Amino acid sequence: EKGTYAHYMLKEIHEQPGVMRKIIQEYQDEKGELKIDKDIVKAVRKADRIYIVACGTSYNAGLVGKEYLEKWAGVPTEVHVASEFVYNMPLLSKKPLFIFISQSGETADSRAVLVAIKELGHTALTITNVPGSTLSREADHTLILHAGPEIAVASTKAYTAQIAVLAILAQVVAKDAGIKVDVDLLPELAKVTAAITAVIDDAHTIEGFATEFLETTRNAFFIGRTMDYYVGVEGSLKLKEISYIQAEGFAGGELKHGTIALIEDGTPVIALATQESVNLSIRGNVKEVVARGAKPLIVAMEGLEQDGDTYVIPQVHEMLAPLVSVVVTQLLAYYAALHRGCDVDKPRNLAKSVTVE
Ligand code: F6R
């Protein structure tokens, strides 16, 4: 039930702190340490390369997850769009592990890859919100998202849950492998939970940005570098699917290689600045678009903020910043759609679970 919320999407955005707490609880042992099924840890440790396969928002979560698996667990990881992978399989490593990320566990494009790689005798782990779903039943292993039912077509809490579960998996594998990681995940996830709550409590402010920047625009761009680039891609997908604004997420440095031609007077450019190593360069990219007339909406993280930033999210570990900054983009998309009179929970041409090729 939607309860007091106007839409399922808004309810599900608000549920994210609770989902984070639930995940922290579900993936903890009696001693208060992160835990993942031993067989799954073994499967990851055995792999010489991980292939993440997914669609849409789940693919976007995979982009963030790749960073954890490589930087924390030390396993080379590739992220693939399922519908491409099935027709154009890359040269596989000797000991691949496949990770399917799917909120519904029913996406036909992802399932086609699962069937193909099982025929080749490879091992599969499904990360899904739905125990007993097709992708869960047909894989060797499953990790559950514990996000609760996601009803709105636009995925929100499943994305943050997917990222959190991938982070936990990478850390448990790192620990098992004796790799020291300088991020103490449990307390950091608690900080993330508080930061998401703070952003949601500020929804009214973000609604103001949605009306100011997005209510009447034809198009919009998201720019960011590294982790912020991935969040920009997800933010643009959310904005497109529910508000019908043509939106694109770009790597900050890539915009000038063509797409900058689309920047006109007043084009909204949403810039994400949560990563210290690229803070100066993304600021440079903002100047490039502003010089061409763009209207910048800058979302920075506390500690990296500068004069003129539009919104500042609370400080969390920068590897986990996507969990917080994405909530700003979810709320921007929600309120943009609302003020443009769109059917937020049931956007045109879309179904919640895409069970056809
Ligand atoms: C976007 C969205 C879709 C899904 C995609 C994969 O908001 O919901 O892009 O993420 O169809 O669905 P699952 O995760 O169920 O495989």
GROMACS .gro file of C-alpha atoms and ligand atoms in nm:
model
  373
    1GLU     CA    1   0.000   0.000   0.000
    2LYS     CA    2   0.110   0.354  -0.075
    3GLY     CA    3  -0.021   0.473   0.262
    4THR     CA    4   0.021   0.848   0.297
    5TYR     CA    5   0.253   0.876  -0.003
    6ALA     CA    6   0.124   1.020  -0.330
    7HIS     CA    7   0.312   0.757  -0.531
    8TYR     CA    8   0.488   0.426  -0.483
    9MET     CA    9   0.806   0.582  -0.616
   10LEU     CA   10   0.809   0.845  -0.342
   11LYS     CA   11   0.734   0.578  -0.081
   12GLU     CA   12   1.017   0.361  -0.211
   13ILE     CA   13   1.262   0.652  -0.211
   14HIS     CA   14   1.167   0.712   0.153
   15GLU     CA   15   1.212   0.345   0.237
   16GLN     CA   16   1.583   0.351   0.152
   17PRO     CA   17   1.719   0.423   0.503
   18GLY     CA   18   1.511   0.130   0.630
   19VAL     CA   19   1.641  -0.092   0.351
   20MET     CA   20   2.000   0.001   0.440
   21ARG     CA   21   1.935  -0.092   0.803
   22LYS     CA   22   1.772  -0.420   0.699
   23ILE     CA   23   2.069  -0.511   0.476
   24ILE     CA   24   2.316  -0.426   0.753
   25GLN     CA   25   2.119  -0.656   0.983
   26GLU     CA   26   2.073  -0.942   0.735
   27TYR     CA   27   2.440  -0.952   0.636
   28GLN     CA   28   2.581  -0.950   0.990
   29ASP     CA   29   2.669  -1.246   1.212
   30GLU     CA   30   2.625  -1.275   1.591
   31LYS     CA   31   2.966  -1.120   1.643
   32GLY     CA   32   2.864  -0.813   1.449
   33GLU     CA   33   3.082  -0.897   1.147
   34LEU     CA   34   2.974  -0.889   0.786
   35LYS     CA   35   2.880  -1.232   0.657
   36ILE     CA   36   2.814  -1.388   0.319
   37ASP     CA   37   2.745  -1.755   0.249
   38LYS     CA   38   3.079  -1.944   0.243
   39ASP     CA   39   3.009  -2.108  -0.092
   40ILE     CA   40   2.958  -1.769  -0.252
   41VAL     CA   41   3.284  -1.635  -0.107
   42LYS     CA   42   3.457  -1.947  -0.238
   43ALA     CA   43   3.307  -1.899  -0.583
   44VAL     CA   44   3.434  -1.541  -0.601
   45ARG     CA   45   3.778  -1.639  -0.470
   46LYS     CA   46   3.806  -1.911  -0.733
   47ALA     CA   47   3.728  -1.672  -1.016
   48ASP     CA   48   4.001  -1.503  -1.219
   49ARG     CA   49   3.746  -1.253  -1.354
   50ILE     CA   50   3.391  -1.149  -1.275
   51TYR     CA   51   3.137  -1.074  -1.546
   52ILE     CA   52   2.847  -0.867  -1.418
   53VAL     CA   53   2.547  -0.897  -1.650
   54ALA     CA   54   2.232  -0.687  -1.610
   55CYS     CA   55   1.992  -0.439  -1.771
   56GLY     CA   56   1.889  -0.080  -1.704
   57THR     CA   57   1.920   0.039  -1.348
   58SER     CA   58   2.063  -0.294  -1.237
   59TYR     CA   59   2.339  -0.251  -1.495
   60ASN     CA   60   2.406   0.095  -1.355
   61ALA     CA   61   2.439  -0.053  -1.005
   62GLY     CA   62   2.684  -0.304  -1.152
   63LEU     CA   63   2.908  -0.018  -1.267
   64VAL     CA   64   2.946   0.093  -0.905
   65GLY     CA   65   2.982  -0.266  -0.783
   66LYS     CA   66   3.271  -0.326  -1.021
   67GLU     CA   67   3.471  -0.064  -0.831
   68TYR     CA   68   3.422  -0.253  -0.503
   69LEU     CA   69   3.508  -0.591  -0.653
   70GLU     CA   70   3.825  -0.456  -0.814
   71LYS     CA   71   3.943  -0.205  -0.552
   72TRP     CA   72   3.852  -0.404  -0.240
   73ALA     CA   73   3.838  -0.771  -0.340
   74GLY     CA   74   4.105  -0.740  -0.610
   75VAL     CA   75   3.912  -0.934  -0.875
   76PRO     CA   76   3.912  -0.794  -1.232
   77THR     CA   77   3.548  -0.722  -1.317
   78GLU     CA   78   3.362  -0.636  -1.636
   79VAL     CA   79   3.006  -0.504  -1.654
   80HIS     CA   80   2.791  -0.598  -1.952
   81VAL     CA   81   2.448  -0.513  -2.087
   82ALA     CA   82   2.268  -0.848  -2.106
   83SER     CA   83   2.100  -0.793  -2.443
   84GLU     CA   84   2.438  -0.726  -2.606
   85PHE     CA   85   2.632  -0.995  -2.423
   86VAL     CA   86   2.400  -1.267  -2.545
   87TYR     CA   87   2.475  -1.192  -2.912
   88ASN     CA   88   2.835  -1.086  -2.873
   89MET     CA   89   3.005  -1.275  -2.595
   90PRO     CA   90   3.349  -1.140  -2.509
   91LEU     CA   91   3.645  -1.370  -2.493
   92LEU     CA   92   3.600  -1.523  -2.150
   93SER     CA   93   3.875  -1.575  -1.895
   94LYS     CA   94   3.971  -1.927  -1.784
   95LYS     CA   95   3.775  -1.917  -1.458
   96PRO     CA   96   3.491  -1.669  -1.496
   97LEU     CA   97   3.220  -1.604  -1.239
   98PHE     CA   98   2.897  -1.449  -1.362
   99ILE     CA   99   2.701  -1.214  -1.141
  100PHE     CA  100   2.346  -1.141  -1.258
  101ILE     CA  101   2.193  -0.834  -1.098
  102SER     CA  102   1.815  -0.818  -1.131
  103GLN     CA  103   1.560  -0.662  -0.902
  104SER     CA  104   1.279  -0.883  -1.035
  105GLY     CA  105   1.489  -1.187  -1.117
  106GLU     CA  106   1.270  -1.229  -1.425
  107THR     CA  107   1.434  -1.013  -1.693
  108ALA     CA  108   1.442  -1.214  -2.016
  109ASP     CA  109   1.759  -1.053  -2.155
  110SER     CA  110   1.953  -1.142  -1.841
  111ARG     CA  111   1.805  -1.491  -1.832
  112ALA     CA  112   1.917  -1.559  -2.190
  113VAL     CA  113   2.277  -1.497  -2.083
  114LEU     CA  114   2.235  -1.717  -1.776
  115VAL     CA  115   2.110  -2.003  -1.992
  116ALA     CA  116   2.399  -1.957  -2.236
  117ILE     CA  117   2.673  -1.950  -1.974
  118LYS     CA  118   2.526  -2.246  -1.785
  119GLU     CA  119   2.545  -2.441  -2.110
  120LEU     CA  120   2.915  -2.356  -2.117
  121GLY     CA  121   2.944  -2.493  -1.763
  122HIS     CA  122   3.015  -2.165  -1.585
  123THR     CA  123   2.911  -2.060  -1.235
  124ALA     CA  124   2.645  -1.797  -1.174
  125LEU     CA  125   2.547  -1.584  -0.876
  126THR     CA  126   2.220  -1.391  -0.890
  127ILE     CA  127   2.167  -1.079  -0.683
  128THR     CA  128   1.791  -1.023  -0.670
  129ASN     CA  129   1.510  -0.883  -0.463
  130VAL     CA  130   1.287  -1.184  -0.528
  131PRO     CA  131   1.374  -1.519  -0.370
  132GLY     CA  132   1.252  -1.801  -0.590
  133SER     CA  133   1.260  -1.588  -0.904
  134THR     CA  134   1.372  -1.748  -1.230
  135LEU     CA  135   1.723  -1.601  -1.221
  136SER     CA  136   1.761  -1.711  -0.861
  137ARG     CA  137   1.640  -2.066  -0.925
  138GLU     CA  138   1.858  -2.117  -1.229
  139ALA     CA  139   2.181  -1.977  -1.084
  140ASP     CA  140   2.420  -2.166  -0.855
  141HIS     CA  141   2.402  -1.902  -0.583
  142THR     CA  142   2.174  -1.617  -0.475
  143LEU     CA  143   2.213  -1.304  -0.267
  144ILE     CA  144   1.890  -1.136  -0.165
  145LEU     CA  145   1.848  -0.758  -0.163
  146HIS     CA  146   1.595  -0.739   0.122
  147ALA     CA  147   1.453  -0.418  -0.026
  148GLY     CA  148   1.089  -0.527   0.006
  149PRO     CA  149   0.851  -0.518  -0.291
  150GLU     CA  150   0.932  -0.249  -0.545
  151ILE     CA  151   0.607  -0.148  -0.715
  152ALA     CA  152   0.691   0.175  -0.902
  153VAL     CA  153   0.821   0.106  -1.251
  154ALA     CA  154   1.121   0.331  -1.189
  155SER     CA  155   1.367   0.146  -0.970
  156THR     CA  156   1.501   0.333  -0.667
  157LYS     CA  157   1.548   0.131  -0.350
  158ALA     CA  158   1.660  -0.175  -0.546
  159TYR     CA  159   1.950   0.026  -0.695
  160THR     CA  160   2.081   0.136  -0.355
  161ALA     CA  161   2.026  -0.215  -0.215
  162GLN     CA  162   2.221  -0.367  -0.505
  163ILE     CA  163   2.513  -0.135  -0.442
  164ALA     CA  164   2.513  -0.206  -0.068
  165VAL     CA  165   2.505  -0.584  -0.121
  166LEU     CA  166   2.787  -0.566  -0.378
  167ALA     CA  167   2.993  -0.360  -0.132
  168ILE     CA  168   2.936  -0.620   0.141
  169LEU     CA  169   3.026  -0.906  -0.095
  170ALA     CA  170   3.350  -0.734  -0.199
  171GLN     CA  171   3.449  -0.668   0.163
  172VAL     CA  172   3.376  -1.020   0.283
  173VAL     CA  173   3.578  -1.162  -0.007
  174ALA     CA  174   3.865  -0.921   0.067
  175LYS     CA  175   3.869  -1.028   0.431
  176ASP     CA  176   3.867  -1.395   0.336
  177ALA     CA  177   4.157  -1.331   0.101
  178GLY     CA  178   4.353  -1.145   0.369
  179ILE     CA  179   4.336  -0.817   0.178
  180LYS     CA  180   4.331  -0.513   0.402
  181VAL     CA  181   4.065  -0.259   0.305
  182ASP     CA  182   4.080   0.090   0.454
  183VAL     CA  183   3.700   0.127   0.462
  184ASP     CA  184   3.525  -0.002   0.773
  185LEU     CA  185   3.202  -0.084   0.592
  186LEU     CA  186   2.952  -0.135   0.876
  187PRO     CA  187   3.001   0.206   1.040
  188GLU     CA  188   3.033   0.366   0.697
  189LEU     CA  189   2.698   0.216   0.590
  190ALA     CA  190   2.543   0.351   0.909
  191LYS     CA  191   2.673   0.696   0.811
  192VAL     CA  192   2.527   0.647   0.463
  193THR     CA  193   2.189   0.562   0.617
  194ALA     CA  194   2.192   0.886   0.815
  195ALA     CA  195   2.299   1.084   0.508
  196ILE     CA  196   2.019   0.936   0.293
  197THR     CA  197   1.774   1.030   0.569
  198ALA     CA  198   1.907   1.386   0.571
  199VAL     CA  199   1.862   1.415   0.193
  200ILE     CA  200   1.508   1.278   0.211
  201ASP     CA  201   1.425   1.520   0.494
  202ASP     CA  202   1.533   1.792   0.253
  203ALA     CA  203   1.300   1.673  -0.026
  204HIS     CA  204   1.126   2.009  -0.031
  205THR     CA  205   1.451   2.187  -0.123
  206ILE     CA  206   1.516   1.937  -0.400
  207GLU     CA  207   1.160   1.983  -0.525
  208GLY     CA  208   1.247   2.351  -0.561
  209PHE     CA  209   1.547   2.263  -0.783
  210ALA     CA  210   1.326   2.034  -0.990
  211THR     CA  211   1.083   2.316  -1.063
  212GLU     CA  212   1.360   2.571  -1.121
  213PHE     CA  213   1.577   2.357  -1.349
  214LEU     CA  214   1.359   2.086  -1.497
  215GLU     CA  215   0.992   2.182  -1.508
  216THR     CA  216   0.997   2.320  -1.862
  217THR     CA  217   1.323   2.202  -2.014
  218ARG     CA  218   1.341   1.982  -2.323
  219ASN     CA  219   1.668   1.818  -2.231
  220ALA     CA  220   1.921   1.790  -1.951
  221PHE     CA  221   2.269   1.651  -1.894
  222PHE     CA  222   2.431   1.483  -1.600
  223ILE     CA  223   2.807   1.499  -1.572
  224GLY     CA  224   3.047   1.339  -1.331
  225ARG     CA  225   3.373   1.152  -1.321
  226THR     CA  226   3.445   0.801  -1.188
  227MET     CA  227   3.174   0.707  -0.934
  228ASP     CA  228   2.985   1.030  -1.011
  229TYR     CA  229   2.972   0.938  -1.379
  230TYR     CA  230   2.791   0.613  -1.295
  231VAL     CA  231   2.541   0.798  -1.076
  232GLY     CA  232   2.487   1.050  -1.355
  233VAL     CA  233   2.400   0.770  -1.595
  234GLU     CA  234   2.149   0.632  -1.345
  235GLY     CA  235   2.010   0.979  -1.267
  236SER     CA  236   1.956   1.047  -1.635
  237LEU     CA  237   1.777   0.714  -1.686
  238LYS     CA  238   1.542   0.793  -1.398
  239LEU     CA  239   1.471   1.140  -1.531
  240LYS     CA  240   1.407   1.012  -1.884
  241GLU     CA  241   1.176   0.731  -1.793
  242ILE     CA  242   0.937   0.920  -1.569
  243SER     CA  243   0.954   1.285  -1.685
  244TYR     CA  244   1.020   1.223  -2.059
  245ILE     CA  245   1.292   1.487  -2.053
  246GLN     CA  246   1.567   1.382  -2.290
  247ALA     CA  247   1.857   1.333  -2.052
  248GLU     CA  248   2.204   1.189  -2.083
  249GLY     CA  249   2.473   1.102  -1.832
  250PHE     CA  250   2.826   1.181  -1.946
  251ALA     CA  251   3.175   1.134  -1.820
  252GLY     CA  252   3.281   1.491  -1.746
  253GLY     CA  253   3.582   1.476  -1.973
  254GLU     CA  254   3.395   1.324  -2.266
  255LEU     CA  255   3.135   1.597  -2.311
  256LYS     CA  256   3.371   1.822  -2.505
  257HIS     CA  257   3.431   1.547  -2.762
  258GLY     CA  258   3.103   1.621  -2.936
  259THR     CA  259   2.806   1.637  -2.707
  260ILE     CA  260   2.891   1.985  -2.582
  261ALA     CA  261   2.744   2.102  -2.915
  262LEU     CA  262   2.401   2.040  -2.760
  263ILE     CA  263   2.452   2.287  -2.476
  264GLU     CA  264   2.241   2.598  -2.531
  265ASP     CA  265   2.142   2.895  -2.326
  266GLY     CA  266   1.968   2.759  -2.018
  267THR     CA  267   2.035   2.386  -2.075
  268PRO     CA  268   2.035   2.229  -1.729
  269VAL     CA  269   2.358   2.045  -1.649
  270ILE     CA  270   2.352   1.848  -1.327
  271ALA     CA  271   2.709   1.805  -1.209
  272LEU     CA  272   2.802   1.561  -0.935
  273ALA     CA  273   3.111   1.633  -0.726
  274THR     CA  274   3.160   1.374  -0.452
  275GLN     CA  275   3.502   1.238  -0.547
  276GLU     CA  276   3.811   1.416  -0.422
  277SER     CA  277   4.053   1.298  -0.690
  278VAL     CA  278   3.838   1.447  -0.969
  279ASN     CA  279   3.690   1.745  -0.789
  280LEU     CA  280   3.903   1.998  -0.973
  281SER     CA  281   3.855   1.839  -1.313
  282ILE     CA  282   3.476   1.815  -1.284
  283ARG     CA  283   3.474   2.181  -1.177
  284GLY     CA  284   3.664   2.254  -1.496
  285ASN     CA  285   3.400   2.070  -1.696
  286VAL     CA  286   3.128   2.276  -1.529
  287LYS     CA  287   3.310   2.596  -1.638
  288GLU     CA  288   3.322   2.463  -1.996
  289VAL     CA  289   2.945   2.416  -2.012
  290VAL     CA  290   2.866   2.737  -1.825
  291ALA     CA  291   3.074   2.925  -2.081
  292ARG     CA  292   2.833   2.789  -2.344
  293GLY     CA  293   2.524   2.900  -2.156
  294ALA     CA  294   2.443   2.595  -1.942
  295LYS     CA  295   2.250   2.637  -1.619
  296PRO     CA  296   2.451   2.430  -1.367
  297LEU     CA  297   2.295   2.238  -1.080
  298ILE     CA  298   2.595   2.129  -0.878
  299VAL     CA  299   2.556   1.854  -0.620
  300ALA     CA  300   2.872   1.833  -0.412
  301MET     CA  301   2.971   1.636  -0.108
  302GLU     CA  302   3.051   1.812   0.219
  303GLY     CA  303   3.425   1.875   0.232
  304LEU     CA  304   3.448   1.925  -0.144
  305GLU     CA  305   3.192   2.203  -0.180
  306GLN     CA  306   3.270   2.537  -0.341
  307ASP     CA  307   3.094   2.871  -0.363
  308GLY     CA  308   2.802   2.851  -0.599
  309ASP     CA  309   2.722   2.485  -0.539
  310THR     CA  310   2.348   2.420  -0.553
  311TYR     CA  311   2.324   2.140  -0.301
  312VAL     CA  312   2.564   1.973  -0.059
  313ILE     CA  313   2.515   1.616   0.063
  314PRO     CA  314   2.651   1.506   0.402
  315GLN     CA  315   2.999   1.359   0.400
  316VAL     CA  316   3.031   0.983   0.368
  317HIS     CA  317   3.320   0.766   0.246
  318GLU     CA  318   3.361   0.862  -0.119
  319MET     CA  319   3.339   0.500  -0.237
  320LEU     CA  320   2.987   0.497  -0.089
  321ALA     CA  321   2.884   0.844  -0.207
  322PRO     CA  322   2.670   0.699  -0.493
  323LEU     CA  323   2.429   0.566  -0.230
  324VAL     CA  324   2.359   0.922  -0.119
  325SER     CA  325   2.400   1.133  -0.432
  326VAL     CA  326   2.168   0.906  -0.629
  327VAL     CA  327   1.886   0.988  -0.387
  328VAL     CA  328   1.916   1.354  -0.489
  329THR     CA  329   1.876   1.248  -0.853
  330GLN     CA  330   1.580   1.022  -0.766
  331LEU     CA  331   1.401   1.311  -0.596
  332LEU     CA  332   1.486   1.546  -0.883
  333ALA     CA  333   1.334   1.297  -1.129
  334TYR     CA  334   1.030   1.238  -0.911
  335TYR     CA  335   0.946   1.606  -0.865
  336ALA     CA  336   1.027   1.693  -1.226
  337ALA     CA  337   0.779   1.427  -1.341
  338LEU     CA  338   0.522   1.537  -1.085
  339HIS     CA  339   0.536   1.902  -1.189
  340ARG     CA  340   0.523   1.811  -1.557
  341GLY     CA  341   0.203   1.619  -1.491
  342CYS     CA  342   0.345   1.275  -1.573
  343ASP     CA  343   0.216   0.944  -1.440
  344VAL     CA  344   0.509   0.884  -1.206
  345ASP     CA  345   0.442   0.522  -1.110
  346LYS     CA  346   0.339   0.403  -1.455
  347PRO     CA  347   0.541   0.581  -1.723
  348ARG     CA  348   0.430   0.531  -2.081
  349ASN     CA  349   0.573   0.242  -2.285
  350LEU     CA  350   0.727   0.072  -1.982
  351ALA     CA  351   0.660  -0.239  -1.777
  352LYS     CA  352   0.802  -0.319  -1.435
  353SER     CA  353   0.953  -0.643  -1.541
  354VAL     CA  354   1.065  -0.697  -1.898
  355THR     CA  355   1.007  -1.065  -1.968
  356VAL     CA  356   1.041  -1.048  -2.344
  357GLU     CA  357   1.360  -1.020  -2.547
  358F6R     C1  358   1.468   0.161  -1.448
  358F6R     C2  359   1.426   0.022  -1.442
  358F6R     C3  360   1.476  -0.074  -1.543
  358F6R     C4  361   1.519  -0.204  -1.476
  358F6R     C5  362   1.557  -0.309  -1.582
  358F6R     C6  363   1.611  -0.436  -1.517
  358F6R     O1  364   1.416   0.236  -1.345
  358F6R     O2  365   1.352  -0.015  -1.354
  358F6R     O3  366   1.582  -0.019  -1.614
  358F6R     O4  367   1.626  -0.178  -1.393
  358F6R     O5  368   1.446  -0.339  -1.660
  358F6R     O6  369   1.516  -0.494  -1.433
  358F6R     P1  370   1.559  -0.604  -1.330
  358F6R     O7  371   1.650  -0.540  -1.232
  358F6R     O8  372   1.430  -0.651  -1.268
  358F6R     O9  373   1.630  -0.712  -1.405
   0.00000   0.00000   0.00000
